[in-house]
Amino acid sequence: MIRRLSLAAAVVAGGVLAASPALAHPAGASPSLSLLDSLVVPASQQFGTPFGGISGIDYDPASGRYVAISDDRSALAPARYYTLRLPLTRRGFAVTAPVVTGVTTLRDTNGQAFANGTVDPEAVRELPGTDRLAWTSEGAASTGLPPFVRETSRDGTFRREYRLPDAYRPSATNGVRNNLALESLTVSADGRSLVTATENALVQDGPAATLTHGSKSRVLVLDRASGKARAEYVYPVSPIAHAPTDPANPYADRGLTDLLAIDKTDFLAVERSYAGGVGFTIQVFWTTTRGATNAAGRAALTGTEKAMPKKLLFEFPEADNVEGITWGPRLADGGRSIVAVTDDNFGTAGTQFHLLRYGTRR
């Protein structure tokens, strides 16, 4: 059975966006987000495979379908993505459960399903004008397994891999941190680039987030034509939101879990903070590369880089582990929607889908 969350709304005003042909804002207007509706897929649901671990989502306006990637490391079933539908009414979701229309196995470079523990899928995007998807794997820094960004055909077949800078390759003194690597992915507004980011700083760039200090994540812009990095920017992840209160679970962290391109320079950024005994704090920020230092090719940050500015737009009043966001269909009144999804880690919380309105306010 699918249970629906209570309707809630919360809006926090943020920084001013640059105008673009697709998203032009009136002079003096600021972006805003508000929560319209939510639904939950209970744990242990089966759609051909165990449904859960949804870490990335993307919407195709031409077909009306979504793709959603699971972060199952081929432990419960082969690494995979789902296709699904979430039709809307004037008030919110028109269904009490996503309509799952397909399950596709992701293939390695040899055309085989990934072996258990050899991949950690985290983000997925449709590639405009092609029959391909782009997706990321976080890898496993603790065992030396590097992250990657790849393209796949819709049937899951490997098509190409992007070249990540050597600075990201994990080692004791270098590269991505374990479980704090490439969670995010978005396609640039002009379709020419893929943009991903580390959840926290690379080892050589500084410490991970703490209760008193944030962390310097790198936002990596990859050129679709060449497959190579074209820019890198520093994104300032905020400090951990709350101290843990559960002595049996004193764990706490914070990271950048997804990006969504607004125009050529501006993005929405999802930050997820967790503390044992408290749970999740999920915030969405506006951020921009305008004025930020392009640190492309630097083996380590120097500390002189100007970071991407950011402004808080929205904090979920009731949400679990939000890891993916996408632009959704137009609302009945012509407004723009965003759909967010949670990763339930195949636990008991179930998978949440949230419908938000994106707009402007003065």
XYZ file of C-alpha atoms in Angstrom:
362
model
C 0.000 0.000 0.000
C 1.155 3.531 -0.787
C 0.730 6.137 1.932
C 0.538 9.820 1.084
C 2.294 12.407 3.196
C 0.350 15.354 4.526
C 0.413 18.419 2.273
C 2.863 21.029 3.489
C 4.286 24.280 2.165
C 7.402 26.202 3.029
C 9.156 28.989 1.168
C 12.418 30.752 1.891
C 13.468 33.610 -0.389
C 16.939 33.547 -1.892
C 19.332 35.369 -4.206
C 18.468 36.973 -7.523
C 18.828 34.815 -10.627
C 20.252 35.963 -13.920
C 17.650 36.110 -16.673
C 17.672 33.463 -19.398
C 15.421 32.787 -22.387
C 13.928 29.732 -20.658
C 13.667 31.165 -17.156
C 13.426 34.958 -17.336
C 12.578 36.619 -14.034
C 10.997 40.059 -13.586
C 13.346 42.804 -12.422
C 13.852 42.605 -8.675
C 12.358 39.099 -8.445
C 13.906 36.251 -6.461
C 13.449 32.510 -7.020
C 11.263 30.568 -4.624
C 10.308 26.965 -3.970
C 7.197 25.621 -2.244
C 6.108 22.071 -1.512
C 2.843 21.033 -3.186
C 2.477 17.304 -2.595
C 4.308 14.134 -1.538
C 3.823 10.405 -1.781
C 5.658 7.412 -0.367
C 6.409 3.998 -1.819
C 6.663 1.708 1.234
C 9.794 -0.364 1.706
C 10.082 -3.860 0.229
C 8.085 -3.063 -2.913
C 8.939 -5.154 -5.958
C 8.884 -3.820 -9.512
C 10.714 -6.708 -11.160
C 13.546 -6.044 -8.680
C 13.583 -4.622 -5.136
C 12.576 -0.955 -5.506
C 14.682 1.435 -3.447
C 17.957 3.265 -3.119
C 16.736 5.877 -5.617
C 19.601 8.373 -5.800
C 18.936 10.236 -9.040
C 15.957 11.185 -11.192
C 15.337 12.995 -14.486
C 12.242 13.957 -16.476
C 11.840 13.933 -20.260
C 9.160 16.465 -21.288
C 8.894 14.978 -24.787
C 7.782 11.555 -23.551
C 6.457 12.485 -20.105
C 8.544 9.767 -18.502
C 11.086 9.818 -15.682
C 14.262 7.808 -15.319
C 15.334 6.969 -11.756
C 18.609 5.274 -10.836
C 19.101 2.945 -7.870
C 22.319 2.942 -5.847
C 22.136 -0.804 -5.307
C 25.738 -1.889 -5.888
C 24.525 -5.054 -7.626
C 23.981 -6.616 -4.194
C 20.199 -7.153 -4.242
C 19.859 -7.145 -8.038
C 22.069 -5.965 -10.914
C 22.792 -2.203 -10.987
C 19.842 -0.611 -12.790
C 17.605 2.304 -13.588
C 13.813 2.482 -13.696
C 11.474 4.257 -16.080
C 8.285 5.543 -14.516
C 5.424 8.020 -14.746
C 4.056 10.448 -12.165
C 1.040 12.183 -13.736
C -0.306 15.326 -12.082
C -3.683 16.877 -11.335
C -4.335 20.527 -10.511
C -3.576 19.799 -6.860
C -0.593 17.472 -7.009
C 0.225 13.898 -7.933
C -2.585 12.125 -9.778
C -1.448 8.739 -8.477
C -0.684 7.226 -5.101
C 2.268 5.307 -6.549
C 4.648 5.859 -9.450
C 3.702 3.886 -12.534
C 6.864 1.851 -13.176
C 7.109 1.048 -16.880
C 10.522 -0.604 -17.066
C 13.678 -1.782 -15.321
C 16.979 -1.614 -17.251
C 20.232 -3.278 -16.208
C 23.322 -1.082 -16.511
C 26.250 -2.735 -18.301
C 29.998 -2.441 -17.732
C 32.552 -1.756 -20.463
C 32.508 -5.452 -21.394
C 28.742 -5.512 -21.863
C 28.122 -7.471 -18.681
C 25.965 -6.634 -15.672
C 28.139 -5.109 -12.953
C 29.473 -7.567 -10.408
C 28.575 -7.007 -6.768
C 30.550 -4.113 -5.281
C 32.091 -2.857 -8.526
C 29.810 0.161 -8.972
C 27.810 2.674 -6.917
C 25.250 4.423 -9.177
C 24.227 7.844 -7.863
C 22.876 10.232 -10.526
C 21.272 10.029 -13.957
C 20.257 12.474 -16.707
C 18.691 12.190 -20.149
C 20.982 13.591 -22.859
C 18.984 15.932 -25.105
C 19.001 15.112 -28.796
C 20.320 11.585 -28.263
C 19.132 8.097 -27.323
C 21.512 8.067 -24.348
C 21.604 8.646 -20.617
C 24.499 9.978 -18.564
C 25.124 8.625 -15.082
C 27.664 8.688 -12.273
C 29.207 6.102 -9.998
C 30.607 7.220 -6.656
C 33.101 4.378 -6.634
C 34.586 3.285 -3.298
C 37.607 5.282 -2.184
C 38.176 2.901 0.740
C 39.096 0.141 -1.731
C 40.623 2.367 -4.420
C 37.625 2.069 -6.780
C 37.479 5.407 -8.643
C 34.291 7.315 -9.435
C 33.191 7.781 -13.032
C 30.800 9.602 -15.361
C 29.551 7.502 -18.270
C 27.010 7.457 -21.051
C 24.774 4.486 -21.731
C 22.239 3.584 -24.372
C 18.666 3.272 -23.161
C 19.153 -0.499 -23.076
C 21.976 -0.058 -20.540
C 24.845 -0.669 -22.968
C 28.075 1.251 -22.270
C 28.759 3.964 -24.854
C 31.507 6.245 -23.493
C 33.295 7.444 -20.371
C 34.308 10.998 -19.501
C 37.875 11.703 -18.410
C 38.028 12.869 -14.796
C 41.064 14.912 -13.683
C 43.734 12.960 -11.817
C 42.968 15.080 -8.736
C 39.807 13.010 -8.227
C 41.502 9.597 -8.223
C 41.311 8.198 -4.669
C 44.387 7.482 -2.569
C 45.475 8.056 1.021
C 46.520 11.636 0.250
C 44.501 12.516 -2.831
C 41.136 12.376 -4.484
C 37.545 11.795 -3.470
C 36.625 10.692 0.036
C 34.826 7.428 0.615
C 31.063 7.859 0.167
C 31.537 11.618 -0.443
C 32.202 11.569 -4.170
C 30.053 12.170 -7.281
C 26.445 12.152 -6.049
C 25.213 14.873 -8.414
C 24.780 15.380 -12.148
C 23.029 17.888 -14.383
C 23.094 18.852 -18.057
C 24.061 22.463 -18.750
C 21.344 24.762 -20.062
C 22.912 24.791 -23.542
C 23.274 20.988 -23.537
C 27.015 21.155 -24.244
C 28.282 20.084 -20.834
C 27.664 17.710 -17.967
C 28.099 19.184 -14.497
C 28.828 17.014 -11.467
C 30.302 17.705 -8.029
C 31.933 16.036 -5.076
C 29.838 15.821 -1.920
C 32.699 17.230 0.167
C 36.243 18.422 -0.444
C 38.831 16.275 -2.152
C 41.338 14.952 0.406
C 44.037 17.393 -0.734
C 41.621 20.362 -0.807
C 40.645 20.383 2.861
C 38.599 18.603 5.533
C 35.115 17.137 5.323
C 32.213 19.081 6.843
C 31.929 19.253 10.636
C 29.535 20.894 13.084
C 31.628 24.074 13.009
C 33.128 24.126 9.512
C 31.849 23.504 6.013
C 33.724 21.788 3.195
C 35.035 22.890 -0.204
C 33.402 20.691 -2.803
C 34.491 20.878 -6.411
C 31.920 21.444 -9.158
C 33.268 19.792 -12.309
C 32.111 20.853 -15.794
C 32.699 18.163 -18.429
C 32.600 18.952 -22.150
C 30.313 16.562 -24.017
C 32.186 16.945 -27.298
C 35.672 16.110 -26.001
C 34.742 14.152 -22.878
C 37.241 16.211 -20.844
C 36.998 18.743 -18.025
C 36.415 22.316 -19.163
C 36.024 24.037 -15.751
C 36.130 23.454 -11.985
C 34.617 25.651 -9.275
C 34.564 25.592 -5.477
C 31.143 25.097 -3.919
C 30.991 25.811 -0.145
C 29.064 23.026 1.572
C 27.619 24.274 4.881
C 28.516 22.823 8.304
C 26.563 19.817 9.624
C 23.140 21.084 10.708
C 22.760 19.278 14.052
C 24.850 17.347 16.534
C 23.877 13.680 16.986
C 21.729 12.958 20.041
C 21.737 9.159 19.950
C 24.699 7.667 21.889
C 24.204 4.421 20.012
C 24.458 6.248 16.672
C 26.819 9.226 17.035
C 27.330 9.555 13.273
C 26.798 12.898 11.492
C 27.680 14.271 8.065
C 26.649 16.732 5.370
C 27.099 16.732 1.608
C 26.027 18.052 -1.792
C 23.672 15.435 -3.224
C 22.407 16.940 -6.484
C 22.600 19.881 -8.882
C 19.996 21.168 -11.323
C 20.884 23.690 -14.030
C 18.689 26.810 -14.199
C 20.526 28.715 -16.929
C 24.091 29.005 -18.235
C 25.572 29.954 -14.877
C 22.992 29.262 -12.163
C 21.995 26.046 -10.391
C 19.873 24.611 -7.639
C 22.001 22.649 -5.169
C 20.636 20.092 -2.694
C 22.517 19.678 0.578
C 21.716 16.738 2.827
C 22.713 16.780 6.502
C 22.269 13.816 8.828
C 22.743 13.304 12.560
C 22.022 10.178 14.607
C 18.925 10.656 16.744
C 17.921 13.769 14.765
C 17.515 12.513 11.231
C 17.852 14.443 7.985
C 17.959 18.156 7.278
C 17.418 18.819 3.562
C 18.048 22.272 2.124
C 17.984 23.619 -1.443
C 20.255 26.519 -2.380
C 20.581 28.797 -5.355
C 24.191 29.036 -6.515
C 26.096 30.405 -9.503
C 29.476 30.167 -11.199
C 29.354 33.893 -11.988
C 32.332 35.542 -10.319
C 33.735 32.245 -9.027
C 37.321 31.179 -9.757
C 37.787 28.587 -12.478
C 40.243 26.221 -10.793
C 40.428 23.760 -13.695
C 43.502 21.540 -13.644
C 44.650 22.377 -10.128
C 46.010 19.333 -8.340
C 45.026 20.975 -5.046
C 43.163 24.151 -4.171
C 45.377 27.034 -3.087
C 42.874 28.585 -0.693
C 42.735 31.786 -2.738
C 39.867 30.647 -4.971
C 36.646 32.648 -4.884
C 33.862 30.163 -4.170
C 30.447 30.027 -5.800
C 28.028 32.213 -3.836
C 24.844 30.587 -2.593
C 21.508 31.514 -1.007
C 19.076 29.303 0.873
C 15.809 28.887 -1.032
C 14.005 26.088 0.750
C 14.183 23.633 3.631
C 11.974 20.574 3.526
C 9.559 20.591 6.471
C 9.231 16.822 6.319
C 11.574 14.707 4.238
C 13.953 11.814 4.413
C 17.192 11.369 2.456
C 16.635 13.561 -0.640
C 19.318 12.738 -3.214
C 17.763 13.602 -6.582
C 15.865 16.509 -8.161
C 14.638 17.222 -11.668
C 12.544 19.729 -13.533
C 9.073 18.232 -13.876
C 6.093 18.933 -16.141
C 4.301 22.248 -16.340
C 1.671 22.688 -13.656
C -1.973 23.241 -14.573
C -1.568 26.993 -14.122
C 1.516 27.056 -16.337
C 4.003 27.182 -13.463
C 7.203 25.151 -13.349
C 7.464 22.055 -11.198
C 10.380 20.216 -9.636
C 10.261 16.591 -8.502
C 12.577 15.379 -5.728
C 13.188 11.779 -4.654
C 14.687 10.135 -1.581
C 17.111 7.257 -1.187
C 15.684 4.908 1.459
C 18.899 2.844 1.593
C 16.640 -0.215 1.291
C 15.577 0.326 4.897
C 12.139 0.851 6.407
C 11.462 4.487 5.476
C 10.263 3.853 1.920
C 10.913 6.056 -1.124
C 9.445 9.567 -1.053
C 8.563 11.628 -4.132
C 8.029 15.354 -3.561
C 6.383 17.820 -5.949
C 7.534 21.426 -5.665
C 6.641 24.651 -7.409
C 9.464 26.815 -8.746
C 8.600 30.472 -9.041
C 9.619 34.014 -8.227
C 8.673 36.506 -5.549
C 9.481 40.145 -4.889
